[in-house]
């Protein structure tokens, strides 16, 4: 099976690529940055336009055809709506895109819509408003911690395209779930985020928590999700408050797979029409993220360093 993955310079791929290699006949990686390490770790790497460029999906669809891709695993927030809209047409060409339906992506894409989804389905969530009613300010559309800040007393904020949310102090949890193509969750793995750097979990632990699992299952059963999904919540005293749904793979997915099995192999079995039974989740596993250098001759870079230097910081969004 030929598999295409994107943003292969992202830190999470370093620990996830070994799981993919056991499944893929050929692994094709794309990124906008010639210094993305994953371009040189996959079987074939390609530089592609940013999602902000109109020709981006034309390039990606052309790659799917020329490289005879069987499965696309989207992993970038900005690209999910485009992939979801194109999934049916690509499916007719024999390319499976592992993405939730457009309506689910739209709900997760907009933090105000996510808040309303939580409220409608009795999922506890921080108090949230379109006006400057609370201390924490977030863009309605965005990923990770980008653009999120806490106001100081008396500070006035332009709330165009923003939400305000109650600031929560407490333990942070990420929930990785794997849903089949009909939307049924096979796995729900709860990870406590013990340490993080720049919004990325660098120390985490698999934990059992019936309250979090019950709410996560209600979330997954209240909308149509496909493939790996990530949900985030906080524990404040006796309260569990849900804040985000990321309908894509997470940076800490390797820990959830170590606690269960290789989710990419499960997906491959589903594509073959096989029935899959879940294994027991191994609680207590701890992940400590390390960094590894990837060294190669400059002549093997997919673009000259001078071309990279001409890029702006905003262009390197992946």
CSV table of C-alpha atoms in Angstrom, one decimal:
chain,number,residue,atom,x,y,z
A,1,UNK,CA,0.0,0.0,0.0
A,2,UNK,CA,1.4,3.4,-1.0
A,3,UNK,CA,0.8,6.0,1.7
A,4,UNK,CA,1.1,9.8,1.5
A,5,UNK,CA,1.7,11.8,4.7
A,6,UNK,CA,2.2,15.5,5.0
A,7,UNK,CA,4.2,18.0,7.2
A,8,UNK,CA,6.9,15.4,7.6
A,9,UNK,CA,9.1,17.9,9.4
A,10,UNK,CA,6.7,17.9,12.4
A,11,UNK,CA,8.3,16.5,15.6
A,12,UNK,CA,5.6,13.9,16.1
A,13,UNK,CA,6.5,12.0,12.9
A,14,UNK,CA,9.9,11.1,14.3
A,15,UNK,CA,8.3,8.6,16.7
A,16,UNK,CA,5.4,7.6,14.4
A,17,UNK,CA,7.3,6.8,11.1
A,18,UNK,CA,8.4,3.3,12.4
A,19,UNK,CA,4.8,2.3,12.8
A,20,UNK,CA,4.0,3.5,9.2
A,21,UNK,CA,7.0,1.6,7.7
A,22,UNK,CA,5.6,-1.7,8.8
A,23,UNK,CA,2.4,-1.0,6.7
A,24,UNK,CA,3.5,1.0,3.7
A,25,UNK,CA,4.9,-0.6,0.5
A,26,UNK,CA,6.0,2.9,-0.3
A,27,UNK,CA,5.9,5.9,2.0
A,28,UNK,CA,5.6,9.3,0.3
A,29,UNK,CA,6.1,12.4,2.3
A,30,UNK,CA,5.4,16.1,1.5
A,31,UNK,CA,6.3,19.3,3.2
A,32,UNK,CA,6.8,23.0,2.4
A,33,UNK,CA,10.3,23.1,4.0
A,34,UNK,CA,13.4,21.5,2.3
A,35,UNK,CA,14.9,21.1,5.8
A,36,UNK,CA,12.0,18.9,7.0
A,37,UNK,CA,13.8,15.8,8.2
A,38,UNK,CA,11.0,13.4,7.1
A,39,UNK,CA,11.5,14.3,3.4
A,40,UNK,CA,14.7,12.2,3.7
A,41,UNK,CA,13.4,9.5,5.9
A,42,UNK,CA,10.5,8.4,3.6
A,43,UNK,CA,10.8,6.4,0.4
A,44,UNK,CA,10.1,9.6,-1.7
A,45,UNK,CA,9.8,13.2,-0.5
A,46,UNK,CA,8.3,16.2,-2.3
A,47,UNK,CA,8.2,19.9,-1.7
A,48,UNK,CA,4.7,21.3,-2.1
A,49,UNK,CA,3.0,24.7,-1.9
A,50,UNK,CA,1.4,26.0,1.3
A,51,UNK,CA,-2.3,25.6,1.8
A,52,UNK,CA,-2.7,29.3,1.4
A,53,UNK,CA,-1.6,28.9,-2.3
A,54,UNK,CA,-4.4,28.2,-4.8
A,55,UNK,CA,-2.4,25.5,-6.6
A,56,UNK,CA,-1.7,23.5,-3.5
A,57,UNK,CA,-4.4,20.8,-3.9
A,58,UNK,CA,-3.8,20.6,-7.7
A,59,UNK,CA,-0.2,19.6,-6.8
A,60,UNK,CA,-1.3,17.2,-4.1
A,61,UNK,CA,-3.9,15.5,-6.3
A,62,UNK,CA,-1.3,15.2,-9.1
A,63,UNK,CA,1.1,13.5,-6.7
A,64,UNK,CA,-1.6,11.0,-5.6
A,65,UNK,CA,-2.0,10.0,-9.2
A,66,UNK,CA,1.7,10.0,-10.3
A,67,UNK,CA,2.8,8.1,-7.2
A,68,UNK,CA,-0.2,5.7,-7.3
A,69,UNK,CA,-1.2,6.6,-3.7
A,70,UNK,CA,-3.7,4.3,-2.0
A,71,UNK,CA,-4.0,6.1,1.3
A,72,UNK,CA,-3.6,9.8,2.3
A,73,UNK,CA,-3.2,10.6,6.0
A,74,UNK,CA,-3.8,14.4,6.5
A,75,UNK,CA,-2.3,15.9,9.6
A,76,UNK,CA,-2.4,19.7,9.1
A,77,UNK,CA,-5.3,21.7,10.5
A,78,UNK,CA,-5.5,24.1,7.6
A,79,UNK,CA,-5.7,21.4,5.0
A,80,UNK,CA,-8.4,19.3,6.6
A,81,UNK,CA,-11.4,21.1,5.0
A,82,UNK,CA,-9.9,20.7,1.5
A,83,UNK,CA,-9.1,17.1,2.0
A,84,UNK,CA,-12.6,16.4,3.4
A,85,UNK,CA,-14.2,18.1,0.4
A,86,UNK,CA,-12.1,16.1,-2.1
A,87,UNK,CA,-12.2,12.7,-0.4
A,88,UNK,CA,-15.3,11.4,-2.3
A,89,UNK,CA,-13.8,12.3,-5.7
A,90,UNK,CA,-10.4,10.9,-4.8
A,91,UNK,CA,-12.1,7.7,-3.5
A,92,UNK,CA,-13.5,7.1,-7.0
A,93,UNK,CA,-9.9,7.1,-8.3
A,94,UNK,CA,-8.9,4.5,-5.7
A,95,UNK,CA,-7.4,7.0,-3.2
A,96,UNK,CA,-8.7,6.7,0.4
A,97,UNK,CA,-8.3,9.9,2.4
A,98,UNK,CA,-8.4,9.2,6.1
A,99,UNK,CA,-10.5,12.2,7.1
A,100,UNK,CA,-13.8,12.9,8.8
A,101,UNK,CA,-16.8,14.3,6.8
A,102,UNK,CA,-16.8,18.1,5.9
A,103,UNK,CA,-19.5,18.9,8.5
A,104,UNK,CA,-17.4,17.3,11.3
A,105,UNK,CA,-14.3,19.1,10.1
A,106,UNK,CA,-16.2,22.4,10.1
A,107,UNK,CA,-17.4,21.9,13.6
A,108,UNK,CA,-13.9,21.1,14.9
A,109,UNK,CA,-12.2,23.8,12.8
A,110,UNK,CA,-14.1,26.7,14.5
A,111,UNK,CA,-13.6,26.9,18.3
A,112,UNK,CA,-17.0,28.6,18.8
A,113,UNK,CA,-18.7,25.8,16.8
A,114,UNK,CA,-16.8,23.2,18.9
A,115,UNK,CA,-18.0,25.0,22.1
A,116,UNK,CA,-21.6,24.9,20.9
A,117,UNK,CA,-21.3,21.2,20.0
A,118,UNK,CA,-20.0,20.4,23.5
A,119,UNK,CA,-22.9,22.3,25.1
A,120,UNK,CA,-25.5,20.7,22.8
A,121,UNK,CA,-24.3,17.2,23.8
A,122,UNK,CA,-23.9,17.8,27.5
A,123,UNK,CA,-20.1,17.8,27.4
A,124,UNK,CA,-18.6,20.0,30.2
A,125,UNK,CA,-16.6,22.8,28.8
A,126,UNK,CA,-15.2,26.2,30.0
A,127,UNK,CA,-17.5,29.2,29.8
A,128,UNK,CA,-17.0,30.8,26.4
A,129,UNK,CA,-18.3,33.9,24.6
A,130,UNK,CA,-17.9,35.8,21.3
A,131,UNK,CA,-17.5,39.0,23.4
A,132,UNK,CA,-14.7,39.8,25.7
A,133,UNK,CA,-16.3,38.2,28.7
A,134,UNK,CA,-13.4,36.0,29.9
A,135,UNK,CA,-9.6,36.3,30.4
A,136,UNK,CA,-8.4,33.8,27.8
A,137,UNK,CA,-8.5,35.0,24.1
A,138,UNK,CA,-8.4,32.5,21.3
A,139,UNK,CA,-8.8,32.8,17.5
A,140,UNK,CA,-12.0,31.1,16.4
A,141,UNK,CA,-9.9,29.3,13.7
A,142,UNK,CA,-6.4,28.1,14.4
A,143,UNK,CA,-4.3,25.3,15.7
A,144,UNK,CA,-2.2,24.6,18.7
A,145,UNK,CA,-1.5,27.6,20.9
A,146,UNK,CA,-1.0,30.1,18.1
A,147,UNK,CA,-2.7,33.4,18.8
A,148,UNK,CA,-3.9,32.4,22.3
A,149,UNK,CA,-3.2,34.8,25.1
A,150,UNK,CA,-4.5,35.9,28.5
A,151,UNK,CA,-5.6,39.5,29.0
A,152,UNK,CA,-4.6,41.8,31.8
A,153,UNK,CA,-7.1,43.8,33.8
A,154,UNK,CA,-8.4,46.8,31.7
A,155,UNK,CA,-7.1,45.5,28.4
A,156,UNK,CA,-9.5,45.9,25.5
A,157,UNK,CA,-9.5,43.4,22.7
A,158,UNK,CA,-10.8,43.5,19.1
A,159,UNK,CA,-12.9,40.4,19.2
A,160,UNK,CA,-13.3,40.1,15.4
A,161,UNK,CA,-12.7,36.4,14.6
A,162,UNK,CA,-12.0,35.6,18.3
A,163,UNK,CA,-13.6,34.0,21.3
A,164,UNK,CA,-13.0,34.6,25.0
A,165,UNK,CA,-12.9,31.6,27.3
A,166,UNK,CA,-12.7,31.0,31.0
A,167,UNK,CA,-9.0,30.4,32.0
A,168,UNK,CA,-8.6,26.9,33.4
A,169,UNK,CA,-5.7,25.9,35.7
A,170,UNK,CA,-5.4,22.1,36.3
A,171,UNK,CA,-4.1,18.9,34.9
A,172,UNK,CA,-4.2,18.6,31.1
A,173,UNK,CA,-5.2,15.4,29.2
A,174,UNK,CA,-5.1,14.4,25.6
A,175,UNK,CA,-7.4,11.6,24.4
A,176,UNK,CA,-6.4,9.7,21.3
A,177,UNK,CA,-9.2,7.8,19.6
A,178,UNK,CA,-9.3,5.6,16.5
A,179,UNK,CA,-12.7,5.4,14.7
A,180,UNK,CA,-13.5,3.1,11.9
A,181,UNK,CA,-15.0,4.2,8.5
A,182,UNK,CA,-18.5,4.0,9.9
A,183,UNK,CA,-17.6,6.2,12.8
A,184,UNK,CA,-17.4,3.6,15.6
A,185,UNK,CA,-14.5,4.1,18.1
A,186,UNK,CA,-12.3,1.1,18.4
A,187,UNK,CA,-9.8,2.7,20.8
A,188,UNK,CA,-9.9,5.5,23.4
A,189,UNK,CA,-6.5,6.1,25.0
A,190,UNK,CA,-6.2,8.8,27.7
A,191,UNK,CA,-2.8,10.5,28.1
A,192,UNK,CA,-1.9,12.8,30.9
A,193,UNK,CA,0.4,15.6,29.6
A,194,UNK,CA,3.0,15.8,32.3
A,195,UNK,CA,5.4,18.2,30.5
A,196,UNK,CA,5.2,20.2,27.3
A,197,UNK,CA,7.4,22.5,25.2
A,198,UNK,CA,5.9,25.0,22.8
A,199,UNK,CA,2.5,23.3,23.1
A,200,UNK,CA,3.9,19.8,22.3
A,201,UNK,CA,3.8,17.0,24.8
A,202,UNK,CA,7.3,15.8,25.7
A,203,UNK,CA,6.4,13.7,28.8
A,204,UNK,CA,3.1,11.9,29.0
A,205,UNK,CA,1.5,8.9,30.7
A,206,UNK,CA,-1.3,6.6,29.8
A,207,UNK,CA,-3.9,6.7,32.5
A,208,UNK,CA,-7.3,5.1,33.1
A,209,UNK,CA,-10.1,7.6,33.9
A,210,UNK,CA,-13.7,6.5,33.6
A,211,UNK,CA,-15.1,10.0,33.7
A,212,UNK,CA,-12.9,11.3,30.8
A,213,UNK,CA,-13.6,8.1,28.8
A,214,UNK,CA,-17.3,8.4,29.2
A,215,UNK,CA,-17.3,12.0,28.0
A,216,UNK,CA,-14.9,11.2,25.1
A,217,UNK,CA,-17.2,8.3,24.0
A,218,UNK,CA,-20.2,10.6,24.0
A,219,UNK,CA,-18.2,13.1,21.8
A,220,UNK,CA,-17.3,10.4,19.4
A,221,UNK,CA,-20.8,9.1,19.2
A,222,UNK,CA,-22.3,12.6,18.7
A,223,UNK,CA,-20.6,13.3,15.3
A,224,UNK,CA,-19.2,11.3,12.5
A,225,UNK,CA,-15.4,10.8,13.0
A,226,UNK,CA,-13.1,8.8,10.8
A,227,UNK,CA,-9.5,7.6,11.7
A,228,UNK,CA,-7.3,8.9,14.5
A,229,UNK,CA,-8.9,11.8,16.5
A,230,UNK,CA,-7.5,13.8,19.3
A,231,UNK,CA,-9.6,15.4,22.1
A,232,UNK,CA,-8.2,17.7,24.8
A,233,UNK,CA,-9.5,18.4,28.3
A,234,UNK,CA,-8.5,19.8,31.7
A,235,UNK,CA,-9.2,18.5,35.2
A,236,UNK,CA,-9.8,21.2,37.8
A,237,UNK,CA,-10.6,19.7,41.2
A,238,UNK,CA,-13.7,17.5,40.5
A,239,UNK,CA,-14.5,19.2,37.2
A,240,UNK,CA,-13.5,17.8,33.8
A,241,UNK,CA,-13.7,20.5,31.1
A,242,UNK,CA,-13.3,19.7,27.4
A,243,UNK,CA,-11.7,22.4,25.1
A,244,UNK,CA,-10.6,21.0,21.7
A,245,UNK,CA,-11.3,18.3,19.1
A,246,UNK,CA,-8.6,17.8,16.6
A,247,UNK,CA,-9.9,15.4,13.8
A,248,UNK,CA,-6.4,14.2,12.9
A,249,UNK,CA,-3.4,12.3,14.3
A,250,UNK,CA,-1.8,13.9,17.3
A,251,UNK,CA,1.9,14.5,18.1
A,252,UNK,CA,1.7,12.0,20.9
A,253,UNK,CA,0.1,9.2,19.0
A,254,UNK,CA,3.1,6.9,19.4
A,255,UNK,CA,2.4,6.5,23.1
A,256,UNK,CA,-1.2,5.5,22.4
A,257,UNK,CA,-0.1,3.0,19.8
A,258,UNK,CA,2.5,1.6,22.2
A,259,UNK,CA,-0.3,1.1,24.8
A,260,UNK,CA,-2.5,-0.8,22.3
A,261,UNK,CA,-1.2,-1.8,18.8
A,262,UNK,CA,-0.2,-0.3,15.5
A,263,UNK,CA,-3.2,1.8,14.5
A,264,UNK,CA,-1.9,2.0,10.9
A,265,UNK,CA,-2.0,-1.8,10.6
A,266,UNK,CA,-5.6,-1.7,12.0
A,267,UNK,CA,-6.5,0.9,9.3
A,268,UNK,CA,-4.9,-1.4,6.6
A,269,UNK,CA,-7.0,-4.3,7.8
A,270,UNK,CA,-10.2,-2.2,7.7
A,271,UNK,CA,-9.3,-1.3,4.1
A,272,UNK,CA,-9.1,-5.0,3.3
A,273,UNK,CA,-12.5,-5.5,4.8
A,274,UNK,CA,-11.2,-7.5,7.8
A,275,UNK,CA,-12.9,-7.4,11.2
A,276,UNK,CA,-10.7,-6.0,14.0
A,277,UNK,CA,-11.1,-6.6,17.7
A,278,UNK,CA,-9.4,-4.2,20.2
A,279,UNK,CA,-6.7,-5.3,22.6
A,280,UNK,CA,-6.5,-4.1,26.2
A,281,UNK,CA,-5.0,-0.7,26.8
A,282,UNK,CA,-1.8,-0.8,28.8
A,283,UNK,CA,-2.1,1.8,31.5
A,284,UNK,CA,0.9,3.5,33.2
A,285,UNK,CA,3.2,3.6,30.1
A,286,UNK,CA,5.3,6.8,30.2
A,287,UNK,CA,6.6,8.6,27.1
A,288,UNK,CA,9.7,10.8,27.4
A,289,UNK,CA,10.4,12.5,24.0
A,290,UNK,CA,14.0,12.8,22.8
A,291,UNK,CA,15.4,14.5,19.8
A,292,UNK,CA,17.5,12.9,17.1
A,293,UNK,CA,19.7,14.7,14.5
A,294,UNK,CA,19.2,13.9,10.8
A,295,UNK,CA,22.4,14.6,8.8
A,296,UNK,CA,22.8,14.5,5.1
A,297,UNK,CA,24.9,16.1,2.4
A,298,UNK,CA,23.7,19.5,1.2
A,299,UNK,CA,23.5,18.2,-2.4
A,300,UNK,CA,20.7,16.0,-1.4
A,301,UNK,CA,18.4,18.8,-0.2
A,302,UNK,CA,15.3,19.2,-2.2
A,303,UNK,CA,15.9,23.0,-2.5
A,304,UNK,CA,19.0,25.2,-2.2
A,305,UNK,CA,19.4,27.0,1.2
A,306,UNK,CA,19.2,30.3,-0.6
A,307,UNK,CA,15.6,29.5,-1.6
A,308,UNK,CA,14.7,28.7,1.9
A,309,UNK,CA,16.1,31.9,3.3
A,310,UNK,CA,13.8,33.9,1.0
A,311,UNK,CA,10.8,32.4,2.6
A,312,UNK,CA,8.9,34.4,5.3
A,313,UNK,CA,8.2,33.0,8.8
A,314,UNK,CA,4.4,32.9,8.0
A,315,UNK,CA,5.0,30.8,4.9
A,316,UNK,CA,6.7,28.1,6.9
A,317,UNK,CA,3.4,27.3,8.7
A,318,UNK,CA,3.6,23.6,8.5
